[in-house]
Tab-separated table of C-alpha atoms in Angstrom:
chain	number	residue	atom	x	y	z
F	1	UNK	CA	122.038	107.255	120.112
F	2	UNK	CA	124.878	105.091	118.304
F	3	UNK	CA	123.191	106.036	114.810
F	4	UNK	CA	124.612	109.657	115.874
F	5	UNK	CA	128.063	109.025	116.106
F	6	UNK	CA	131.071	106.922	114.747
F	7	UNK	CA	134.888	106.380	115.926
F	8	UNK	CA	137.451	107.526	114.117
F	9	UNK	CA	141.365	106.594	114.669
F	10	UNK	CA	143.740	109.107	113.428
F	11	UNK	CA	146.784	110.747	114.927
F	12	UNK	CA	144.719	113.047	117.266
F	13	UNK	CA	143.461	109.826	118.852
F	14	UNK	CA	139.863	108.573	118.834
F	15	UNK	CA	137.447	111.256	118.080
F	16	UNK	CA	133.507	111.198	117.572
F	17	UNK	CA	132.617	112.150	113.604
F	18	UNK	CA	128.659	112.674	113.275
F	19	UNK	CA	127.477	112.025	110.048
F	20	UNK	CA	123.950	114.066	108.825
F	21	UNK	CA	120.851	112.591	109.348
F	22	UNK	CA	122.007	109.740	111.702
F	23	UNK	CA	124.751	108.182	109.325
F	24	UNK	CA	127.934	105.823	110.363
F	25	UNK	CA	131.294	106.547	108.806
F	26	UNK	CA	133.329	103.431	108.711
F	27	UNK	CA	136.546	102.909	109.871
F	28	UNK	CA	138.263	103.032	106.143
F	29	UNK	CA	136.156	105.675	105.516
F	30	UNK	CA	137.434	107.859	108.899
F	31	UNK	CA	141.010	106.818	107.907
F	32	UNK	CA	140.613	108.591	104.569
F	33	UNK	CA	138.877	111.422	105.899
F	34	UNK	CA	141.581	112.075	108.734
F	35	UNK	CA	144.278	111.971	105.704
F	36	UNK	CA	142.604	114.472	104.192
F	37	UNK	CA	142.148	116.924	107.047
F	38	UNK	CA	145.953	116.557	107.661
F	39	UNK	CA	146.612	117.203	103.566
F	40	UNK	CA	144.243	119.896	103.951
F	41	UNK	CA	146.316	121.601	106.793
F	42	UNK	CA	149.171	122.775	104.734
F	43	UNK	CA	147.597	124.151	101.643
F	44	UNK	CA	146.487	127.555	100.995
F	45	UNK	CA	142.561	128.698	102.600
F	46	UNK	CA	141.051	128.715	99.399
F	47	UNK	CA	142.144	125.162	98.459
F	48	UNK	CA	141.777	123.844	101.981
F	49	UNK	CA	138.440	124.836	101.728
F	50	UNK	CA	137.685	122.973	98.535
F	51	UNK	CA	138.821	119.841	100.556
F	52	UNK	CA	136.223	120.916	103.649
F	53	UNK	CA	133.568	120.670	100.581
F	54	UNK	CA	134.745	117.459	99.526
F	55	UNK	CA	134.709	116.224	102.895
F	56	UNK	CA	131.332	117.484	103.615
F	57	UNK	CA	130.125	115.687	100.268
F	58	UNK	CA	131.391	112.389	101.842
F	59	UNK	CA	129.733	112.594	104.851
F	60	UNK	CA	126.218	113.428	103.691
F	61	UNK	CA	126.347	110.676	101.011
F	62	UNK	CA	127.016	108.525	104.081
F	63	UNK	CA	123.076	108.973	105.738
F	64	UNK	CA	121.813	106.885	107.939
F	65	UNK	CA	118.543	107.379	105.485
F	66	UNK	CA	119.820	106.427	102.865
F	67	UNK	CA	121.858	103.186	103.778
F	68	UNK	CA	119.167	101.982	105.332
F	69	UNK	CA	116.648	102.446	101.911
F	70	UNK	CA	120.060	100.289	100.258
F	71	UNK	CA	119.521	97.472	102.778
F	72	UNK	CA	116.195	97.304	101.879
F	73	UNK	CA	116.896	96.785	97.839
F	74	UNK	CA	119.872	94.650	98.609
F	75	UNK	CA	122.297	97.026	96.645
F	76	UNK	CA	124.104	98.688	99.914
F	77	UNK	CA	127.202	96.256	99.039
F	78	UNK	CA	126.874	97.551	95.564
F	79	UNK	CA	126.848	101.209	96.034
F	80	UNK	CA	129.142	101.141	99.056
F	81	UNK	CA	131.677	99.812	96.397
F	82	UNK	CA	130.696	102.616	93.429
F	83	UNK	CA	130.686	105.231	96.191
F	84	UNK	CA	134.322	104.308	97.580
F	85	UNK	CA	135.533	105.162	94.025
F	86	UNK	CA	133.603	108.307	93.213
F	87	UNK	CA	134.690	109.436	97.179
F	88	UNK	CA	138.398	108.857	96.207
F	89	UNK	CA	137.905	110.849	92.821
F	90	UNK	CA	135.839	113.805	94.469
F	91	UNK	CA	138.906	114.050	96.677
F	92	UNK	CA	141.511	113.873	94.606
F	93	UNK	CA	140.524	115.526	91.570
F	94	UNK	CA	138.566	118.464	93.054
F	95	UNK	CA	138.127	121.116	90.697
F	96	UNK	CA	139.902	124.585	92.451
F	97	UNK	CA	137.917	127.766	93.035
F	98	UNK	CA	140.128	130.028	90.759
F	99	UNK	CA	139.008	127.809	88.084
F	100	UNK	CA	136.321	129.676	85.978
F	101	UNK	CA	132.849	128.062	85.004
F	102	UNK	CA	131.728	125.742	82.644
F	103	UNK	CA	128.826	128.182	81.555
F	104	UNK	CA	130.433	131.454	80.936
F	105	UNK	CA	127.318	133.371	83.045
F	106	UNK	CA	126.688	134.770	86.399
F	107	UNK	CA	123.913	136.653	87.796
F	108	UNK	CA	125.768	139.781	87.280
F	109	UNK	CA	126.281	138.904	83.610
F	110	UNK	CA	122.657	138.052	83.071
F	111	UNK	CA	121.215	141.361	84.587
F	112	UNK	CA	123.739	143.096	82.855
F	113	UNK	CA	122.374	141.440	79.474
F	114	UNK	CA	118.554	142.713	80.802
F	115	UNK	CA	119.854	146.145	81.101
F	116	UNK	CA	121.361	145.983	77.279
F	117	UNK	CA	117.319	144.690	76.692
F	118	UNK	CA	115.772	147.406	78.580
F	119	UNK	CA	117.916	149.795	77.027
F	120	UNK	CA	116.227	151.347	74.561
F	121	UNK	CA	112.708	151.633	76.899
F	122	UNK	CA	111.963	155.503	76.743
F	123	UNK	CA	109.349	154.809	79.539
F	124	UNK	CA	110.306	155.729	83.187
F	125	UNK	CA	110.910	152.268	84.762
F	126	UNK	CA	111.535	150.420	88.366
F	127	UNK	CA	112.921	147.309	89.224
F	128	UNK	CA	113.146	145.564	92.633
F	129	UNK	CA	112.639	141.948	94.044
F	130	UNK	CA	109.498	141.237	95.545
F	131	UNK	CA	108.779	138.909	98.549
F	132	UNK	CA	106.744	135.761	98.589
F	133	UNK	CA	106.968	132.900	100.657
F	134	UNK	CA	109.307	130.563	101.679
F	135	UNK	CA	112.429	133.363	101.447
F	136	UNK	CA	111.827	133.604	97.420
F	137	UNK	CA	111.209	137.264	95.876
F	138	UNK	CA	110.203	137.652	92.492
F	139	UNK	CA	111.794	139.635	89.977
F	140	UNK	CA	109.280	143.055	88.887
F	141	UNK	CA	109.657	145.908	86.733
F	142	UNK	CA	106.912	148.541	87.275
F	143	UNK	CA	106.162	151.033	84.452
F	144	UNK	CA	103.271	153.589	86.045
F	145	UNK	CA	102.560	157.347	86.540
F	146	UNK	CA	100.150	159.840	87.926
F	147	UNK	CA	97.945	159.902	84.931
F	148	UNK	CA	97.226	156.273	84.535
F	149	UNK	CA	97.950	155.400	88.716
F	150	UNK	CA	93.674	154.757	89.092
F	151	UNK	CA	93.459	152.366	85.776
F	152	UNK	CA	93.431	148.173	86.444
F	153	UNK	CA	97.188	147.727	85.598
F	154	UNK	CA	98.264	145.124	83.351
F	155	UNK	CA	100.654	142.126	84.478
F	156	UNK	CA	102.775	140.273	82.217
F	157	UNK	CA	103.866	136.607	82.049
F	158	UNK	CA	106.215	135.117	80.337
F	159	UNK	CA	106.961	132.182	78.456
F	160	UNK	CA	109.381	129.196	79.102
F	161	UNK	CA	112.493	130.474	79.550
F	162	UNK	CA	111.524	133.416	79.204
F	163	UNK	CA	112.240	136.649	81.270
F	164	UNK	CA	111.138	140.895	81.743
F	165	UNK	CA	113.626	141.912	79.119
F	166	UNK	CA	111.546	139.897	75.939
F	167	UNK	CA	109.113	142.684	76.725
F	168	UNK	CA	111.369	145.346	75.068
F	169	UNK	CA	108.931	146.329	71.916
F	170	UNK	CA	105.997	146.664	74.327
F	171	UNK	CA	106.124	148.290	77.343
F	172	UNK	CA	105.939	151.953	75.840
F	173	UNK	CA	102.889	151.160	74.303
F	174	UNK	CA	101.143	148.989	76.531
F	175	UNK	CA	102.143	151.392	79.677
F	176	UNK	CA	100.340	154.516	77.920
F	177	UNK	CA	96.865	153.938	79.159
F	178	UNK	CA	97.637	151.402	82.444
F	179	UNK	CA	100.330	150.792	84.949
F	180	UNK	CA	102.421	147.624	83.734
F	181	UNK	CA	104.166	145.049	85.801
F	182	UNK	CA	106.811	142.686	84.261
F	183	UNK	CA	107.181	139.734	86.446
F	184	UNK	CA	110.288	136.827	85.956
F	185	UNK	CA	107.789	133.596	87.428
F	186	UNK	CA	109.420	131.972	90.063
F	187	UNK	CA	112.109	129.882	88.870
F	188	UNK	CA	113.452	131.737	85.803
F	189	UNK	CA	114.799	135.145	85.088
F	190	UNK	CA	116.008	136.859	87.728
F	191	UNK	CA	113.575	135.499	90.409
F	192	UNK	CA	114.636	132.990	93.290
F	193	UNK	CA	114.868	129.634	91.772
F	194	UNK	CA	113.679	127.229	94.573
F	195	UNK	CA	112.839	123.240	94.228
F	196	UNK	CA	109.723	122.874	92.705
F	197	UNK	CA	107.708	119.842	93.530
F	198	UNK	CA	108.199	116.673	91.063
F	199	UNK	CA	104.225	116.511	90.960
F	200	UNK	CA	102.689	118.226	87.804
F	201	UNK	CA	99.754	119.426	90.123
F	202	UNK	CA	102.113	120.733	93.129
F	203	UNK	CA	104.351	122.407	90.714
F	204	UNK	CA	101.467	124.276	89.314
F	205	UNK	CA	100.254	125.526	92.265
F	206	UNK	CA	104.147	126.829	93.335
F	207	UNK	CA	103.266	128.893	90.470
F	208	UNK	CA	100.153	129.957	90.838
F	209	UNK	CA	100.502	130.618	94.985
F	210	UNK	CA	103.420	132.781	94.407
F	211	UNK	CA	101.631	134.978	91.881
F	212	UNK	CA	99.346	135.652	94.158
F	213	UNK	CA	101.821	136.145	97.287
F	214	UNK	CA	103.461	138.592	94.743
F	215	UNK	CA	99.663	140.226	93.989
F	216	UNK	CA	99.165	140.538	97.982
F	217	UNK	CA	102.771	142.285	98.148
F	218	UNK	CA	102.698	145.106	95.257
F	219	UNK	CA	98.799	145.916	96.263
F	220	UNK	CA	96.873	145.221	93.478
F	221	UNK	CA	93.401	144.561	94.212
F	222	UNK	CA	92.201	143.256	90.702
F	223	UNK	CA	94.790	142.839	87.565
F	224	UNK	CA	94.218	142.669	83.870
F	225	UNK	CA	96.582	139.189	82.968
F	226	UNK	CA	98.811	138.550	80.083
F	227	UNK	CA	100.552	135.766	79.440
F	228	UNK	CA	102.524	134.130	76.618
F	229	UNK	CA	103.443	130.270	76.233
F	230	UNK	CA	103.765	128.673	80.058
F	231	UNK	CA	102.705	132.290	81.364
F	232	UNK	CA	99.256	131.781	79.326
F	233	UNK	CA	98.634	128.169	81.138
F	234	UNK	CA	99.564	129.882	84.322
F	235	UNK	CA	97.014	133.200	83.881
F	236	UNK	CA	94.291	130.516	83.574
F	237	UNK	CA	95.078	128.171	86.287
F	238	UNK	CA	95.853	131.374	88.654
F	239	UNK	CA	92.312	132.980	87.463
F	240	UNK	CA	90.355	129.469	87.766
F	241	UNK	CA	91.840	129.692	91.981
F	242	UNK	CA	91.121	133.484	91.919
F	243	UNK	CA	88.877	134.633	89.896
F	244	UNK	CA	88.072	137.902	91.747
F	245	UNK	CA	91.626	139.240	90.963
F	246	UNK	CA	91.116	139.140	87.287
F	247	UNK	CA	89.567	141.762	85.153
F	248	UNK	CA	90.531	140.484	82.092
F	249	UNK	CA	93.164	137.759	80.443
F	250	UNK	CA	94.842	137.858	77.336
F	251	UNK	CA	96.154	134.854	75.970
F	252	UNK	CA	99.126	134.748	73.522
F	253	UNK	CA	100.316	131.776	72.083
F	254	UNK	CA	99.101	129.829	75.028
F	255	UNK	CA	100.645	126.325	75.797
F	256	UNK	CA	98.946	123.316	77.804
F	257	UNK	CA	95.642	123.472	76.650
F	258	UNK	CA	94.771	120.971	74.633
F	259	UNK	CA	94.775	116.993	75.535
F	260	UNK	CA	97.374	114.605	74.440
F	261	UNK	CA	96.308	112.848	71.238
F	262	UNK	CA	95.427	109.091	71.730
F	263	UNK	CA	96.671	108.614	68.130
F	264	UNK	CA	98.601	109.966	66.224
F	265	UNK	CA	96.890	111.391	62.216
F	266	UNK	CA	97.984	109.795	59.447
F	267	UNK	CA	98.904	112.982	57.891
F	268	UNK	CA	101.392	113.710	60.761
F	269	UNK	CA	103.086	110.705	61.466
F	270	UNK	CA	105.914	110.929	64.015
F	271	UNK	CA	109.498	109.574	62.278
F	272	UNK	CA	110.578	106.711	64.492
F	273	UNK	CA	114.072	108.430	64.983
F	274	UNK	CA	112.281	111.180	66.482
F	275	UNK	CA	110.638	109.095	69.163
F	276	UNK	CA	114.186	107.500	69.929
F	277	UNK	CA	115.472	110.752	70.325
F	278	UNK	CA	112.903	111.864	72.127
F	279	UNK	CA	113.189	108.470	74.668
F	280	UNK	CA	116.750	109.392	75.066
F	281	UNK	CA	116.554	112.214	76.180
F	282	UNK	CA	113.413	112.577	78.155
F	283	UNK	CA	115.247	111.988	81.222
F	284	UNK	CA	116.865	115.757	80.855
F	285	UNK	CA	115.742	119.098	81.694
F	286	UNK	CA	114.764	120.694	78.051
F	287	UNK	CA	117.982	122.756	78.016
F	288	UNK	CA	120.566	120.374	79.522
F	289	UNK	CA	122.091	120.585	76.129
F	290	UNK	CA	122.803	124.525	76.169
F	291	UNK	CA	124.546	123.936	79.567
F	292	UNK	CA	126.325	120.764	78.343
F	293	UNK	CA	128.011	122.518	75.895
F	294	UNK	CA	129.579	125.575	78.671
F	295	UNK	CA	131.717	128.178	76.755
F	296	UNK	CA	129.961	127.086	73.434
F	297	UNK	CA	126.692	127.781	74.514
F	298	UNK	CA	126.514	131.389	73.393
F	299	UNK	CA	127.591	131.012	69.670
F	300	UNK	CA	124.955	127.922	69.905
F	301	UNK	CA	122.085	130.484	70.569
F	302	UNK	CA	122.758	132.723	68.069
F	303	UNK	CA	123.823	130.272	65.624
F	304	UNK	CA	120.575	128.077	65.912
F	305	UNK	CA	117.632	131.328	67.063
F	306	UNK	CA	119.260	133.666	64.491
F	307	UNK	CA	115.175	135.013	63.955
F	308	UNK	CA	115.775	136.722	67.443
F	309	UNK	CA	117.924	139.047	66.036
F	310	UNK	CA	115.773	140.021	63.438
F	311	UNK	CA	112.451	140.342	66.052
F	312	UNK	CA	114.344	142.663	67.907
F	313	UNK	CA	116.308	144.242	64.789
F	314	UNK	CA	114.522	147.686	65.483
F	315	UNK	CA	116.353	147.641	68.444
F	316	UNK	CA	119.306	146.320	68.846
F	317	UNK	CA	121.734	145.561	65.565
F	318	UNK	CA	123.863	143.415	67.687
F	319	UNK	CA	124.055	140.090	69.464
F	320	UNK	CA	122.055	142.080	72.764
F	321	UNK	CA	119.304	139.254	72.139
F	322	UNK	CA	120.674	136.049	71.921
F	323	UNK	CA	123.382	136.831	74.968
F	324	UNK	CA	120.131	137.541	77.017
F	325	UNK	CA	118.543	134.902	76.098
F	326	UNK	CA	121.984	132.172	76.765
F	327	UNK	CA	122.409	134.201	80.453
F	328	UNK	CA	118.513	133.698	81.173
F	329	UNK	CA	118.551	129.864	80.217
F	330	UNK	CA	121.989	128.550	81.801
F	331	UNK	CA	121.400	129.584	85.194
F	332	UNK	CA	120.277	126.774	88.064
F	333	UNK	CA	117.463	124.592	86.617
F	334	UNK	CA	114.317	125.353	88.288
F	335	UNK	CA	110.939	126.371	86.179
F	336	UNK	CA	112.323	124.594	83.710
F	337	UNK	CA	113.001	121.650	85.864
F	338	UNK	CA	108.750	122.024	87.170
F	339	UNK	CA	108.279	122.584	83.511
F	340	UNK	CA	109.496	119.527	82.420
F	341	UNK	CA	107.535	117.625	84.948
F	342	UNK	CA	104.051	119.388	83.980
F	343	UNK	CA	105.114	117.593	80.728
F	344	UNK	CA	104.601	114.660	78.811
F	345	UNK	CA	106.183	113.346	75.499
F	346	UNK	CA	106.582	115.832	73.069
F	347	UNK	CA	105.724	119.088	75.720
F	348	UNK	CA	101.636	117.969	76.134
F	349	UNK	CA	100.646	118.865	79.328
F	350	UNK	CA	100.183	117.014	82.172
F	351	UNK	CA	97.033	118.436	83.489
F	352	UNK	CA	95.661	120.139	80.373
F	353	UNK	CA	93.640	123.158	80.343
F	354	UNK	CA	90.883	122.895	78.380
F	355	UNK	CA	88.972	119.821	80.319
F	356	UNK	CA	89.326	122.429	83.722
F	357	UNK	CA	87.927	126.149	81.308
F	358	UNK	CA	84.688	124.795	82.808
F	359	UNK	CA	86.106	125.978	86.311
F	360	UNK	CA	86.673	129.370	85.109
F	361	UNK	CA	83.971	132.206	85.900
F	362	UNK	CA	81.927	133.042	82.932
F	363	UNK	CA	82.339	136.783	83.463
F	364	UNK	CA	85.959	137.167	83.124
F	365	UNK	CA	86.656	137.881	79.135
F	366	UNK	CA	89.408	136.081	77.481
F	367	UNK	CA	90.872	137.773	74.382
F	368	UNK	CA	93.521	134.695	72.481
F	369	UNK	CA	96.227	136.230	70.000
F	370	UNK	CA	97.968	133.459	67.544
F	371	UNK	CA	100.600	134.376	65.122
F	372	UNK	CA	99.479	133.184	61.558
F	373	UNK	CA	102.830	131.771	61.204
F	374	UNK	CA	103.120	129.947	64.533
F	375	UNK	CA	103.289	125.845	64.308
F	376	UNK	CA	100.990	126.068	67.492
F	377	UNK	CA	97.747	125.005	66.770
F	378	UNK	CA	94.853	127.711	67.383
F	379	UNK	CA	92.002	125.323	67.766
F	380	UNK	CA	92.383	125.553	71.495
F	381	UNK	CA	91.115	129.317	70.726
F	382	UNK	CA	88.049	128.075	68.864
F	383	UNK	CA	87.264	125.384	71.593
F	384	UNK	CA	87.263	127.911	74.297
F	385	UNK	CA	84.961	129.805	72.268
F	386	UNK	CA	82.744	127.161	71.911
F	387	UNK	CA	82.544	125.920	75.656
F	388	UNK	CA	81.884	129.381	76.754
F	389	UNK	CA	78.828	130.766	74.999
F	390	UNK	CA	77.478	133.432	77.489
F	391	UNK	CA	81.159	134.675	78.141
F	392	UNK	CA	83.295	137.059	76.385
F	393	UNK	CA	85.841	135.089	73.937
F	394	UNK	CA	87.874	137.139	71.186
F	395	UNK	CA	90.291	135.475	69.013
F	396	UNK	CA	92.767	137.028	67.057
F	397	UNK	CA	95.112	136.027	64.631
F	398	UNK	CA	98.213	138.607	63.754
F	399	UNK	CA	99.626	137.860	60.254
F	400	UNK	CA	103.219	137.642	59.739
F	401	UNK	CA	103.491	136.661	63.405
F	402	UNK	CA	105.080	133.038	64.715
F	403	UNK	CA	104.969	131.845	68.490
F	404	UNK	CA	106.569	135.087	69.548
F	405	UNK	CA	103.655	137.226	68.447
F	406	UNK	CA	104.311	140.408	70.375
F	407	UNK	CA	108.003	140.431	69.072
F	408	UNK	CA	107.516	139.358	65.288
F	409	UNK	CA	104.930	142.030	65.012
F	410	UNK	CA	105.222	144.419	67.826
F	411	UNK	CA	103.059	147.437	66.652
F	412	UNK	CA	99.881	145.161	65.597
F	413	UNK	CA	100.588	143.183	68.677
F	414	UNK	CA	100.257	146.559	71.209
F	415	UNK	CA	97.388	147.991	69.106
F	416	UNK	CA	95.400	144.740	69.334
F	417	UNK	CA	96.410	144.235	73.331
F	418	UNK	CA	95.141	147.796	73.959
F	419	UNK	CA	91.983	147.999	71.808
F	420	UNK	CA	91.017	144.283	73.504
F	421	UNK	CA	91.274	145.839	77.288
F	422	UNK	CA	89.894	149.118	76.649
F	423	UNK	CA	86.739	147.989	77.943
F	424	UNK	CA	87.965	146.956	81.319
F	425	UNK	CA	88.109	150.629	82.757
């Protein structure tokens, strides 16, 4: 078809250049890209194969798709003008391999900074990738032993941003009685980070499918499920789908439950330079910023989190913390990209959970854990209570504890985590 194909006239004659997805090259735009193949002939491989990216760059902008969505707007003038500059600039002022990154990380770096975490774990310890679908595996570390092999083991989910390595103060204890899996969800940590869906609902359910691929994998016919923050949200909406996996779920800090306020109280009125800032920047991923600022970024963490430190100060007298935290949270956006669109203004969830606890099987108990300290409000706790009656619903609040519960106040944290599931074996 003539979509497929365009003329180009350079010194090798008149060749055929296909563009992706049944674009045209112009004429101009063949010239330039002939100049630069014969530039790109006498440099050195690794340069000339910056210029076979650039050139690749300029030929998928150049979709048949998309100019035809421009024709439809009226704006394929327009951006056929703006995109002539920015394909003269990606050309000429490539950036070279050799140079390093903005973000001083790596995935070597950040599972070197979860081995500095795990270091101090006297437990006997695996960790592999796990499959699930779509080519993704999900990052596990397994804690189990011949005693305890029979007993409903107990999976743990993190928070946003989040990853295994948080779970440093608690995996002796909580391993003790019950095998313990550590999971990174899909999209953070150490796990694949795929393209989530922009759709608060679809997102969701990325989540919540590839928990259960990951179930169906290790071999776990029924689980006991913990989850802080997002992880909490996601234990709920996973046991709601299936609810014959779940022995038990334990709640911590959970986020996404209640409904976005219609109005705001009197007592807590929002300052209007807060909502400007928070206009201006709803457009960005929550932690644009930390990758915006590149070699900065680590002094940032521990400059404005220095109360990691102390959570883990039992542990680690260094900066072991905050570096695993930075390495964990600059990587490729992805669950915190489907994050962000489960969001609202201000972090309220998109599809709240408390209007869907309804959904939820009566007989699976739900123990809640807030920190006395934590600016997240616990009435969510005593609403679940209420709406379930004829279930079992514990709530527990751990004094001298903030968000981070099971790291501001480890021991009380694993005592109350262990007395709460005894009754599941």
């Amino acid at each position: 078809m003539s979509g497929d194909r365009s003329v180009t006239h350079g010194r090798r004659g008149i060749e055929p250049r296909k563009a992706p997805l049944g674009g045209v090259i112009s004429s101009n735009e063949a010239n330039v890209l002939n100049h630069i193949e014969a530039t790109s002939e006498s440099l050195a491989p690794r340069d000339r194969e910056s210029y076979s990216m650039a050139e690749q760059a300029v030929t998928a902008a150049n979709s048949g798709l998309v100019q035809r969505m421009l024709s439809v707007v009226g704006a394929q003038s327009l951006v056929s003008s703006v995109w002539g500059y920015v394909d003269t600039t990606i050309k000429w002022c490539w950036i070279p391999s050799w140079l390093p990154s903005w973000c001083p990380t790596s995935q070597i770096q950040l599972q070197t900074a979860e081995d500095m975490m795990l270091r101090c774990v006297e437990s006997p310890f695996s960790k592999q990738h796990v499959p699930v679908s779509n080519g993704n595996q999900l990052w596990t570390l397994t804690i189990s032993d011949e005693r305890i092999k029979d007993k409903t083991p107990m999976v743990l989910l993190h928070g946003f941003g989040g990853g295994v390595g948080l779970w440093a103060q608690n995996l002796d204890a909580l391993s003790q009685r019950r095998p313990v899996f550590a999971v990174d969800l899909l999209g953070f940590g150490q796990s694949n980070r795929p393209l989530f869906s922009a759709d608060a609902h679809e997102a969701e359910d990325q989540f919540v499918e590839s928990i259960e691929q990951w179930r169906a994998k290790v071999g776990l016919e029924s689980m006991i499920l913990l989850g802080h923050n997002l992880g909490g949200f996601l234990a709920v909406s996973y046991s709601i789908k299936y609810p014959g996996r779940v022995k038990h779920m334990v709640l911590v800090e959970p986020w996404g439950f209640p409904e976005t306020p219609d109005t705001v109280a009197a007592d807590r009125p929002i300052p209007v330079w807060i909502k400007a800032l928070g206009a201006m920047f709803s457009p960005f991923n929550p932690l644009a910023g930390l990758r915006l600022v590149g070699p900065l970024g680590p002094t940032l963490v521990q400059t404005l989190r220095p109360d990691f430190k102390r959570k883990f100060s039992s542990m680690f007298a260094d900066n072991t913390v905050a570096e695993y935290i930075y390495h964990l949270n600059v990587q490729t956006p992805s669950g915190e990209t489907a994050f962000k669109n489960m969001t609202v203004n201000y972090g309220w969830a998109v599809r709240p959970m408390l209007p869907r606890m309804d959904q939820l099987q009566p007989k699976i108990p739900i123990t809640i854990i807030y920190g006395s300290r934590s600016s997240i409000d616990s009435n969510s706790g005593r609403t679940i209570k209420d709406m379930r009656p004829h279930s079992r619903v514990e709530n527990i609040t751990i004094r001298g504890a903030g968000h981070y519960v099971y790291a501001d106040q480890p021991e009380d944290f694993n005592h109350r985590v262990l007395e709460a599931c005894d009754e599941v074996d």
